[in-house]
XYZ file of N, CA and C in Angstrom:
669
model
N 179.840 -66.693 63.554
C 179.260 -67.508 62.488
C 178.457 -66.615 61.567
N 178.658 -66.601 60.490
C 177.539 -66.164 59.339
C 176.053 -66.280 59.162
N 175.665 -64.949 59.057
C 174.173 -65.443 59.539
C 173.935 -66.058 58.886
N 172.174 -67.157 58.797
C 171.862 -67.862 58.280
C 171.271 -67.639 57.244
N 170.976 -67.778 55.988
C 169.856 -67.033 55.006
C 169.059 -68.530 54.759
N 168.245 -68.454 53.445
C 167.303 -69.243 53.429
C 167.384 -70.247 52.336
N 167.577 -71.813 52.774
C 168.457 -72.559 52.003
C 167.485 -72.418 50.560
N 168.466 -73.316 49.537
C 168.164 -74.077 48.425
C 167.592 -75.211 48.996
N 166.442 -75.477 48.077
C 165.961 -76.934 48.462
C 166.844 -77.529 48.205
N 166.663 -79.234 48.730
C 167.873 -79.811 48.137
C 167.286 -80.880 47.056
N 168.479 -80.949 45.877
C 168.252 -82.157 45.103
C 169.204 -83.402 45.484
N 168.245 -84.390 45.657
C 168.734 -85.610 46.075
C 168.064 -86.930 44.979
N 169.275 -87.629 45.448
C 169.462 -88.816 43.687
C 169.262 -88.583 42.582
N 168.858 -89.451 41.912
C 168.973 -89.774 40.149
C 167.702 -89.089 39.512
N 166.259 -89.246 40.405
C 165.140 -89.073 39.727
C 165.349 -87.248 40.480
N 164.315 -86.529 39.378
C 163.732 -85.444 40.130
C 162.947 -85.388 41.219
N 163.254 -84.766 42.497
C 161.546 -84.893 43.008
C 160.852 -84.029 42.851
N 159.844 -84.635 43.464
C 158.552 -83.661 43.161
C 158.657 -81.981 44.488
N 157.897 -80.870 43.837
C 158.440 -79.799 45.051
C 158.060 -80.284 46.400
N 157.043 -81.451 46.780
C 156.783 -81.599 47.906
C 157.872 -82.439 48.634
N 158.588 -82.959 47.648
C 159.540 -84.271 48.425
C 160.700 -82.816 48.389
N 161.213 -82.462 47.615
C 162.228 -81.207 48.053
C 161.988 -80.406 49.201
N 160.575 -80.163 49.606
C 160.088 -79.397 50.735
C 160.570 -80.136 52.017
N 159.527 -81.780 51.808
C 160.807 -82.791 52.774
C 161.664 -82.683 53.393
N 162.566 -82.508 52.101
C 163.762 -82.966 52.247
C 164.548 -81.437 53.473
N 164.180 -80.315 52.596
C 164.778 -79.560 53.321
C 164.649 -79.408 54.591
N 163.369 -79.755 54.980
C 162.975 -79.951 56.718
C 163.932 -80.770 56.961
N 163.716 -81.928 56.658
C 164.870 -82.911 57.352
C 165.941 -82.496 57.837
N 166.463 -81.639 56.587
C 167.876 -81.477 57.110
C 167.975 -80.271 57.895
N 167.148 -79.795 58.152
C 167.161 -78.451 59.073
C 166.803 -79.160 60.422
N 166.349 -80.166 60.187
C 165.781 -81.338 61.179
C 167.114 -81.622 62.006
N 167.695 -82.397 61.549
C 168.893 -83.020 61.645
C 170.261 -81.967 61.812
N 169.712 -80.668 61.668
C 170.884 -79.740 61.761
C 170.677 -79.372 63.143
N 169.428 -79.538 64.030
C 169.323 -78.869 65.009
C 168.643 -77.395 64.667
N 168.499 -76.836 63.760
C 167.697 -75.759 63.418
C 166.019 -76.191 63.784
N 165.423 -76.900 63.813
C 164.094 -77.198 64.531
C 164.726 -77.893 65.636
N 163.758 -77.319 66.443
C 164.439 -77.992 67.750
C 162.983 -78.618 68.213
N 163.362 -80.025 69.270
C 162.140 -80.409 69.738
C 161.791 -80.186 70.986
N 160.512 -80.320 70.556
C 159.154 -80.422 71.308
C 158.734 -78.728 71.236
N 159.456 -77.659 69.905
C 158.696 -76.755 69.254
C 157.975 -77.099 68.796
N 156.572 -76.162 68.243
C 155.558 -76.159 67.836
C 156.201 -75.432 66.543
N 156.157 -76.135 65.095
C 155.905 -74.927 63.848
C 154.718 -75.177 63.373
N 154.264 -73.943 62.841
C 153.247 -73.844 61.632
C 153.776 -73.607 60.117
N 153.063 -74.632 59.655
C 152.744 -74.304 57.868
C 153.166 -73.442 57.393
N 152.356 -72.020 57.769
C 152.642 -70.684 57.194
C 153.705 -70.210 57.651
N 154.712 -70.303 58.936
C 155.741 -69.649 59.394
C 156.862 -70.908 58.603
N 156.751 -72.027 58.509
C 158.090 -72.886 57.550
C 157.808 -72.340 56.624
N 156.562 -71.929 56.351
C 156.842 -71.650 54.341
C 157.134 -70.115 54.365
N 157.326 -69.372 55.246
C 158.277 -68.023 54.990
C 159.400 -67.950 55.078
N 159.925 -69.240 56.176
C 161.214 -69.378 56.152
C 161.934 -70.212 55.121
N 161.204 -71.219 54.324
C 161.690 -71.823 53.205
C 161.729 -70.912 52.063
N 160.462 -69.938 52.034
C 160.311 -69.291 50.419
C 159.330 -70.029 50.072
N 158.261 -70.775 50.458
C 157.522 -71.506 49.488
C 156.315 -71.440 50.227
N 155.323 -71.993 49.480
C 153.738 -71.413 49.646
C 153.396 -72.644 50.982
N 152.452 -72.555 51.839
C 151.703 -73.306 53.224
C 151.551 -74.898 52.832
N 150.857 -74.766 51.367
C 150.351 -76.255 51.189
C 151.602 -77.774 51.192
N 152.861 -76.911 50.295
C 153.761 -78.477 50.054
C 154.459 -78.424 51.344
N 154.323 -77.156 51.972
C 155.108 -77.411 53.323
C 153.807 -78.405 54.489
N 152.711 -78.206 54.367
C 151.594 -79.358 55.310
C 151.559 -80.407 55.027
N 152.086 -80.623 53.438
C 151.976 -81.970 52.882
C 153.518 -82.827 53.463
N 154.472 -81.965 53.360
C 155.409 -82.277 53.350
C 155.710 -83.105 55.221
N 154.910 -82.443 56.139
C 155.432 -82.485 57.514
C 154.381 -83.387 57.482
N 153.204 -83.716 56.884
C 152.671 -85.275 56.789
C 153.878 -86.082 56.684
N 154.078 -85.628 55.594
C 155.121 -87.297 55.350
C 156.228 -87.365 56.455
N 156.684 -86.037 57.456
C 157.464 -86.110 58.248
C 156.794 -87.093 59.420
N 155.479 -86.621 59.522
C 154.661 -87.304 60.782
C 154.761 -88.740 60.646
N 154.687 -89.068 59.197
C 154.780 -90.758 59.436
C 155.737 -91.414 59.313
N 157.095 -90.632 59.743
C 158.400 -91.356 59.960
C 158.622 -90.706 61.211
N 157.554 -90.276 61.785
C 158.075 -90.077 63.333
C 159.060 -89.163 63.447
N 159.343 -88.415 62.811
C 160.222 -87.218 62.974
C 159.559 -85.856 63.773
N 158.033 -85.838 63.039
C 157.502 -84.353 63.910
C 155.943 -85.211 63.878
N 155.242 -84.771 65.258
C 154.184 -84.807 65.845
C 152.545 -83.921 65.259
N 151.718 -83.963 64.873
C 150.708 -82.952 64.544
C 149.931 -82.581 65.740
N 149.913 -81.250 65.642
C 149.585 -80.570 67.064
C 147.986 -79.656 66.110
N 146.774 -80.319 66.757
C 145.692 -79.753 65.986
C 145.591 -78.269 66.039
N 145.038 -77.880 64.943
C 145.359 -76.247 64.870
C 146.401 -75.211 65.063
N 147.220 -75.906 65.321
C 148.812 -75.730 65.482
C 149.702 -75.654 64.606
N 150.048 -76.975 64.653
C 151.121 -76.969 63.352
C 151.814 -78.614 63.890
N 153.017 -78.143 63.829
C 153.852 -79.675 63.976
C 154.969 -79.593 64.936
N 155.318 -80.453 66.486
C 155.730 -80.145 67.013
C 157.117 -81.512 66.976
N 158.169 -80.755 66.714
C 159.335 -81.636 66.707
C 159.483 -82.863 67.398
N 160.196 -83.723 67.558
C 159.900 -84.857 68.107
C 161.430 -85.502 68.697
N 161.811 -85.057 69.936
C 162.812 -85.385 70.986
C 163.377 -86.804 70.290
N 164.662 -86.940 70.042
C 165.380 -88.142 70.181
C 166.167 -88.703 71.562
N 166.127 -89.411 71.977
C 166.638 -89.798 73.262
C 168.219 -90.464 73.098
N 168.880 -90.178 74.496
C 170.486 -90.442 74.258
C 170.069 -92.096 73.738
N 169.669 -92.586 74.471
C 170.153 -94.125 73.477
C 169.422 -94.310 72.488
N 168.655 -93.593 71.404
C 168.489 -93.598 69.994
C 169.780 -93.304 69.514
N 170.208 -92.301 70.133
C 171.416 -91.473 68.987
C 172.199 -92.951 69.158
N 172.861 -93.282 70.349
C 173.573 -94.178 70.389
C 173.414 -95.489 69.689
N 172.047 -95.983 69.725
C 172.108 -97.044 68.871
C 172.123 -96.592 67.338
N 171.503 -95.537 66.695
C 171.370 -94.730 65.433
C 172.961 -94.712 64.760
N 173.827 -94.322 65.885
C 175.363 -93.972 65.156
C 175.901 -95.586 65.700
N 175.474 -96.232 66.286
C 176.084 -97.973 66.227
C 176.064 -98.531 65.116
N 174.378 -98.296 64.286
C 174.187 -99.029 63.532
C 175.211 -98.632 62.212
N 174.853 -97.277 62.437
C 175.792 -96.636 61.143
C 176.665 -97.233 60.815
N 177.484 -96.970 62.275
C 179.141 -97.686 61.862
C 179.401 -98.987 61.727
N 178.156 -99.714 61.756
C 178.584 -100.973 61.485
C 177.899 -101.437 60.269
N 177.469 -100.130 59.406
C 177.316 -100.153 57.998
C 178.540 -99.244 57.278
N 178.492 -98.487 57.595
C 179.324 -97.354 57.127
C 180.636 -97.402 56.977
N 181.356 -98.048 58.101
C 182.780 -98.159 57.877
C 183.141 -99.170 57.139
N 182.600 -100.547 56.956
C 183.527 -101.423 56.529
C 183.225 -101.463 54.905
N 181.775 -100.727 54.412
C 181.725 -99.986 53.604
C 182.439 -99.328 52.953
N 182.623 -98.136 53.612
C 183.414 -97.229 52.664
C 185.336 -97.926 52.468
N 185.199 -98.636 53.650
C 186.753 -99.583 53.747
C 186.872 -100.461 52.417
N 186.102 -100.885 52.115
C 185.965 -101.995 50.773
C 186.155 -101.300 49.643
N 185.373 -99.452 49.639
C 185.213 -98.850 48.358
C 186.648 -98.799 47.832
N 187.506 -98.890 49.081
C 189.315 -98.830 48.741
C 189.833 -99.549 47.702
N 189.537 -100.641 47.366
C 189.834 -102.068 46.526
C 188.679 -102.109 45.321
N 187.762 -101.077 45.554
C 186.609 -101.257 44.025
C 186.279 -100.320 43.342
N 186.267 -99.214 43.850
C 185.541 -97.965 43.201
C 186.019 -97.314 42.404
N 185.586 -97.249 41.173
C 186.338 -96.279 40.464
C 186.680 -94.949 40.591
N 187.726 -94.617 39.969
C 188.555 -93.184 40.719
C 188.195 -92.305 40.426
N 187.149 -92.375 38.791
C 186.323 -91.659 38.340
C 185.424 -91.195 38.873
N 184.650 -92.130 39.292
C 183.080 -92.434 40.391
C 183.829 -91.608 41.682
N 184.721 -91.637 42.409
C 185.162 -90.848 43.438
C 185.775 -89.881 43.143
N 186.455 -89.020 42.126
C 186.780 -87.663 41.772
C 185.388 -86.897 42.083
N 184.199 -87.489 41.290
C 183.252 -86.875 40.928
C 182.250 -86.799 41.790
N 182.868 -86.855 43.387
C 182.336 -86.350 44.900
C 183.074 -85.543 45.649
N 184.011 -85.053 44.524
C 184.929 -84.307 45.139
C 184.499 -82.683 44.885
N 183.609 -82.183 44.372
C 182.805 -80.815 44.399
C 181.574 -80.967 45.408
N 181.368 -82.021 45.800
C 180.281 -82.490 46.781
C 181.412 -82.240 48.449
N 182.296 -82.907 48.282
C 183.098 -82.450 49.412
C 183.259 -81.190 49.807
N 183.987 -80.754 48.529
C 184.056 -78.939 48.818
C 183.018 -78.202 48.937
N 181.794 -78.777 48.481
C 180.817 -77.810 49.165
C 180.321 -77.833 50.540
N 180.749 -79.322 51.045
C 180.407 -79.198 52.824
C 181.873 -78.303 53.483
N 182.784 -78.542 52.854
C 183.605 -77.080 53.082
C 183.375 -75.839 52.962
N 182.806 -75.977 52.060
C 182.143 -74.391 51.944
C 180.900 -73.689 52.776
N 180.186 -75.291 53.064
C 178.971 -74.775 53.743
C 179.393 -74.415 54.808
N 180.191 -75.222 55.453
C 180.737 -75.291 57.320
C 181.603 -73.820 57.066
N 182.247 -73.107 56.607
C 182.824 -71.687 56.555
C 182.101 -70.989 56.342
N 180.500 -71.068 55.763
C 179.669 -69.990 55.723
C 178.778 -69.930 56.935
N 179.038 -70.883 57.736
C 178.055 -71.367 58.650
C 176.658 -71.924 58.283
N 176.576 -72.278 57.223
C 175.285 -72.668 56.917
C 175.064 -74.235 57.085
N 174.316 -74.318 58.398
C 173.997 -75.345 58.651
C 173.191 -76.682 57.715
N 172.359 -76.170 57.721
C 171.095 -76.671 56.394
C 171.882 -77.298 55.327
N 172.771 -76.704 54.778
C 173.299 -76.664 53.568
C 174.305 -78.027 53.265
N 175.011 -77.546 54.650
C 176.320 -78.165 55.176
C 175.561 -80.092 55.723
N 174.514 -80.058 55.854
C 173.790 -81.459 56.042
C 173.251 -81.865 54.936
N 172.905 -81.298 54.196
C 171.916 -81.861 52.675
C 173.127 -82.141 51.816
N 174.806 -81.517 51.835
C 175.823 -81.801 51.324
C 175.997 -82.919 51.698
N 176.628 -83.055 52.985
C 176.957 -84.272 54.045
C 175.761 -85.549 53.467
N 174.628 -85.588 53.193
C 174.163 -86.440 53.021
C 174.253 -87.013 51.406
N 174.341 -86.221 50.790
C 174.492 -86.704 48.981
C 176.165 -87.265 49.520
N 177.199 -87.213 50.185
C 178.029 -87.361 49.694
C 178.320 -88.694 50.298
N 177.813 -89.046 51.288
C 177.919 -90.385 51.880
C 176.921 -91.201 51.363
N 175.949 -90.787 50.810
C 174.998 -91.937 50.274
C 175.654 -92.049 49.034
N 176.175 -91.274 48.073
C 176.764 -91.265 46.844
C 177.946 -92.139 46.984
N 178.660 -92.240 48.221
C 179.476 -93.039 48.544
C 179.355 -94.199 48.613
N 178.307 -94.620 49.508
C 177.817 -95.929 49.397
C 176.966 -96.592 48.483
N 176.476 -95.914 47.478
C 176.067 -96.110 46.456
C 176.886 -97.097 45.941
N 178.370 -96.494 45.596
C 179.611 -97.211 44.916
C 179.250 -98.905 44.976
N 179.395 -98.994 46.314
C 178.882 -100.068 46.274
C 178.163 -101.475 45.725
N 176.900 -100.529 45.235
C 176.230 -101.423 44.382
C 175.194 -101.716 45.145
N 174.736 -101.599 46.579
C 173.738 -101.918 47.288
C 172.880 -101.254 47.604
N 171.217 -100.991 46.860
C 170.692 -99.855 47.046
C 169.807 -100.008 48.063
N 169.746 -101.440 49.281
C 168.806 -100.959 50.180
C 169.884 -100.838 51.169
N 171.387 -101.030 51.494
C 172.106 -100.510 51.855
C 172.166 -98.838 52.183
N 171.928 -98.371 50.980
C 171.496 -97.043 51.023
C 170.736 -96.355 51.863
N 169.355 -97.281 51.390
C 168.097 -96.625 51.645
C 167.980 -97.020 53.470
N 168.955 -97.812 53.983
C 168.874 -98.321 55.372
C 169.655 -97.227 56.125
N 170.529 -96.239 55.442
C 171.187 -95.345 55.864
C 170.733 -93.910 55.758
N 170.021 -93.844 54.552
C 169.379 -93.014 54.659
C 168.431 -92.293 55.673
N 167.785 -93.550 56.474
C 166.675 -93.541 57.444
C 167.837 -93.365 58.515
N 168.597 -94.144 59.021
C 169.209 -93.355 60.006
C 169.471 -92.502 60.110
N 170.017 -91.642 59.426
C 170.532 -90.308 59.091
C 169.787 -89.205 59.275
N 168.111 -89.799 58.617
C 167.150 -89.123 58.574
C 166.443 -88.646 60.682
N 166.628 -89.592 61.266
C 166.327 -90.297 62.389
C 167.465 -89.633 63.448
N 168.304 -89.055 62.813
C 169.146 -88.652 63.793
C 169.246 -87.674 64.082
N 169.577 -86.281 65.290
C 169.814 -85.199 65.032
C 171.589 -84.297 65.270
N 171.860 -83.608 65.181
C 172.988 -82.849 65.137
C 173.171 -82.011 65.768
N 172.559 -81.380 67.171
C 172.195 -79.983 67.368
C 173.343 -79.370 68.209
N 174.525 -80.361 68.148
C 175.840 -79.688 68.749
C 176.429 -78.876 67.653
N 175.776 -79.150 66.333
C 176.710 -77.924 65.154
C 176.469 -76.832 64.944
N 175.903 -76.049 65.366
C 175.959 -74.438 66.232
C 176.907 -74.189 66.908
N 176.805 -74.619 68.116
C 177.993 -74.782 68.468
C 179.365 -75.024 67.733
N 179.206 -76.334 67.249
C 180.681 -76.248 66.931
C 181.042 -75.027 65.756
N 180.041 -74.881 65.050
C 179.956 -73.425 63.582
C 180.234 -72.076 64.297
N 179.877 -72.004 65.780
C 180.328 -70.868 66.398
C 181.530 -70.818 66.703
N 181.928 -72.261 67.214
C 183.687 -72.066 67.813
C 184.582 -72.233 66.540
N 184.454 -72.304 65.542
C 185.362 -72.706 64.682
C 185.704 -74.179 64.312
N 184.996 -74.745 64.652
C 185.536 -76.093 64.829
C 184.328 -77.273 63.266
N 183.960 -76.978 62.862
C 183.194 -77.610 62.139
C 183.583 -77.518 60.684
N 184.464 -76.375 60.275
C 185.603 -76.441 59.182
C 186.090 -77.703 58.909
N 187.051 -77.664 60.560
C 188.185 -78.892 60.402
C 187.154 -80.641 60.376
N 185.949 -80.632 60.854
C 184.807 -81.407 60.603
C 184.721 -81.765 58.834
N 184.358 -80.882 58.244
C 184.474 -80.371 56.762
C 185.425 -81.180 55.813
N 186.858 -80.648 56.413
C 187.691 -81.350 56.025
C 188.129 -82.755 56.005
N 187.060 -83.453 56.749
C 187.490 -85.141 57.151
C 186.739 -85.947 55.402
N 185.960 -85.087 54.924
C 185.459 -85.830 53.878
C 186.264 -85.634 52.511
N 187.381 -84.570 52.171
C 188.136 -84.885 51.596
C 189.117 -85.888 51.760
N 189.428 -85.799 53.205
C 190.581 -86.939 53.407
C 189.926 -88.621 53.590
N 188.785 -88.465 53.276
C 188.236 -90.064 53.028
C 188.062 -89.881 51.353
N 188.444 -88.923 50.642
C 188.345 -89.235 49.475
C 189.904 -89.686 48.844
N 191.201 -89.145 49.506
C 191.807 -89.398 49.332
C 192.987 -90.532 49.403
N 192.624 -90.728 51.007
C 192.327 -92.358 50.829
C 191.968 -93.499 50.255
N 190.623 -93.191 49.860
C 189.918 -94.058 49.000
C 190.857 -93.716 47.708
N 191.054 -93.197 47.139
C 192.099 -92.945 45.770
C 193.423 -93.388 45.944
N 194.180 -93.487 47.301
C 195.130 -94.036 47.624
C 195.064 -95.555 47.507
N 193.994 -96.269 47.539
C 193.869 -97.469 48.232
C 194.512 -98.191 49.214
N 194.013 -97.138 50.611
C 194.666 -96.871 51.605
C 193.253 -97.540 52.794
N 193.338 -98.737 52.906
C 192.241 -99.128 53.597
C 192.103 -98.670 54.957
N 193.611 -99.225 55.675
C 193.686 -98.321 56.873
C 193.350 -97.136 57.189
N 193.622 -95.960 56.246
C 193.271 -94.341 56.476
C 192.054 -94.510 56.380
N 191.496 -94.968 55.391
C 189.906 -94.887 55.443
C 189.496 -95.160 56.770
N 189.964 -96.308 57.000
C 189.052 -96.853 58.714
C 189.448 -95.740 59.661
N 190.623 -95.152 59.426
C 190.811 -94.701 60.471
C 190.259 -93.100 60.456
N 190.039 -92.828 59.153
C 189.296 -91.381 59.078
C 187.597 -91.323 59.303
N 187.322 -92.475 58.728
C 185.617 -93.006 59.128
C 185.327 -93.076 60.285
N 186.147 -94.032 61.145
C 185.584 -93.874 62.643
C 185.731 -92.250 62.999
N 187.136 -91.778 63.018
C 187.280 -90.857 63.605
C 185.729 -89.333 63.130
N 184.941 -89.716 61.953
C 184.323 -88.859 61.587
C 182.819 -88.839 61.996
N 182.347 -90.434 62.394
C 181.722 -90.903 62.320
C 181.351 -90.415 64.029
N 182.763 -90.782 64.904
C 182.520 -90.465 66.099
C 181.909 -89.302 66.490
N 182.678 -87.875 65.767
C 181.509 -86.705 65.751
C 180.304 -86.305 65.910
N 179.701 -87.061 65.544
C 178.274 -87.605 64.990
C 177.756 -87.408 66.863
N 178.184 -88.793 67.181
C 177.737 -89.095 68.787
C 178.480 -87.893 69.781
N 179.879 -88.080 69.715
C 180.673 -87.507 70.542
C 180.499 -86.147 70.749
N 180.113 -85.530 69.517
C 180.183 -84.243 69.453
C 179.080 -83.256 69.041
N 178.649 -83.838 67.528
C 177.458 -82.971 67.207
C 176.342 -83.625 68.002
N 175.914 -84.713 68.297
C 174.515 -84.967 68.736
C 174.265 -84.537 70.044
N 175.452 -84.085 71.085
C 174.773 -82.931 72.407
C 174.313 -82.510 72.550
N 173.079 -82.246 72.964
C 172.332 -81.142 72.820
C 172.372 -80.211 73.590
């Protein structure tokens, strides 16, 4: 696997955020990549060498992590990750799929082809991320492209209900799979739900959603 270097924050939705919500954000997904692992201890000053960015939006930032229960404050310390248990993940990827699939199944019959071309450089970059091995990268992709998805929709607390799962969940089998080769062909499942969806191919969709979705539990969330 390619070593890791030190992500881009990520930009997520319509508005700008502010550098502290980008600081956020990028934890999260380093969160959710399995790159923090729990019941570590980080400090302030050691995330903000590894992000590139100064102590303060990174303390501010793992506040706002603390009050979604993602990481713990350890006094004089720093912030110590916060264990998900097998039946979180399990109920976490239940709920999903019983937002997620019949979801993106519907986008088959509504979405414009326009509105879905124009997630198709969002796709190729979780292709690109998963061949560079860049974990971080390869999740902050993964997440614009399924919320952008369900966006289509039209339902924005739909969204924002997925968002939090997502947020809530972790991944820490994709090392693993980025070591064996196997997270490419992972990569590739989000073009073929785009093409589907352009087909108006309801079946492929369902049947590429579960099958992608299952990953999630089956595969990346092992720890």
């Amino acid at each position: 696997m390619a070593p890791q270097h030190t992500p881009a924050l990520p930009l997520l939705g319509s508005r700008k955020p502010s550098h502290r919500e980008r600081v956020a954000d990028a934890l999260r997904a380093a969160l959710i990549a399995g790159e923090l692992r729990p019941g570590e201890v980080y400090s302030a000053p050691g995330l903000a060498a590894r992000f590139g960015v100064s102590a303060t939006p990174v303390r501010e930032a793992m506040l706002d992590l603390a009050k979604e229960g993602l990481v713990d404050t350890v006094p004089n310390k720093g912030f110590r990750v916060t264990a998900v248990s097998e039946r979180q993940l399990d109920e976490y990827t239940h709920i999903r799929a019983l937002i997620e699939i019949p979801t993106t199944v519907g986008l088959a019959g509504t979405a414009d082809p326009v509105a879905l071309e124009a997630l198709r450089p969002v796709a190729q970059e979780i292709v690109t991320s998963a061949a560079a091995g860049d974990l971080i990268a390869y999740v902050e992709a993964d997440l614009r492209f399924h919320l952008g998805l369900l966006a289509l929709a039209g339902n924005r607390h739909l969204v924002d209900v997925v968002r939090d799962l997502r947020r809530r969940s972790r991944l820490y089998g994709l090392t693993a799979l980025a070591g064996q080769g196997r997270l490419e062909a992972s990569a590739e499942e989000h073009l073929e739900i785009l093409d589907a969806l352009l087909a108006r191919d309801e079946e492929a969709v369902r049947t590429v959603m579960t099958r992608h979705l299952g990953h999630v539990r089956g595969l990346w969330a092992a720890p």
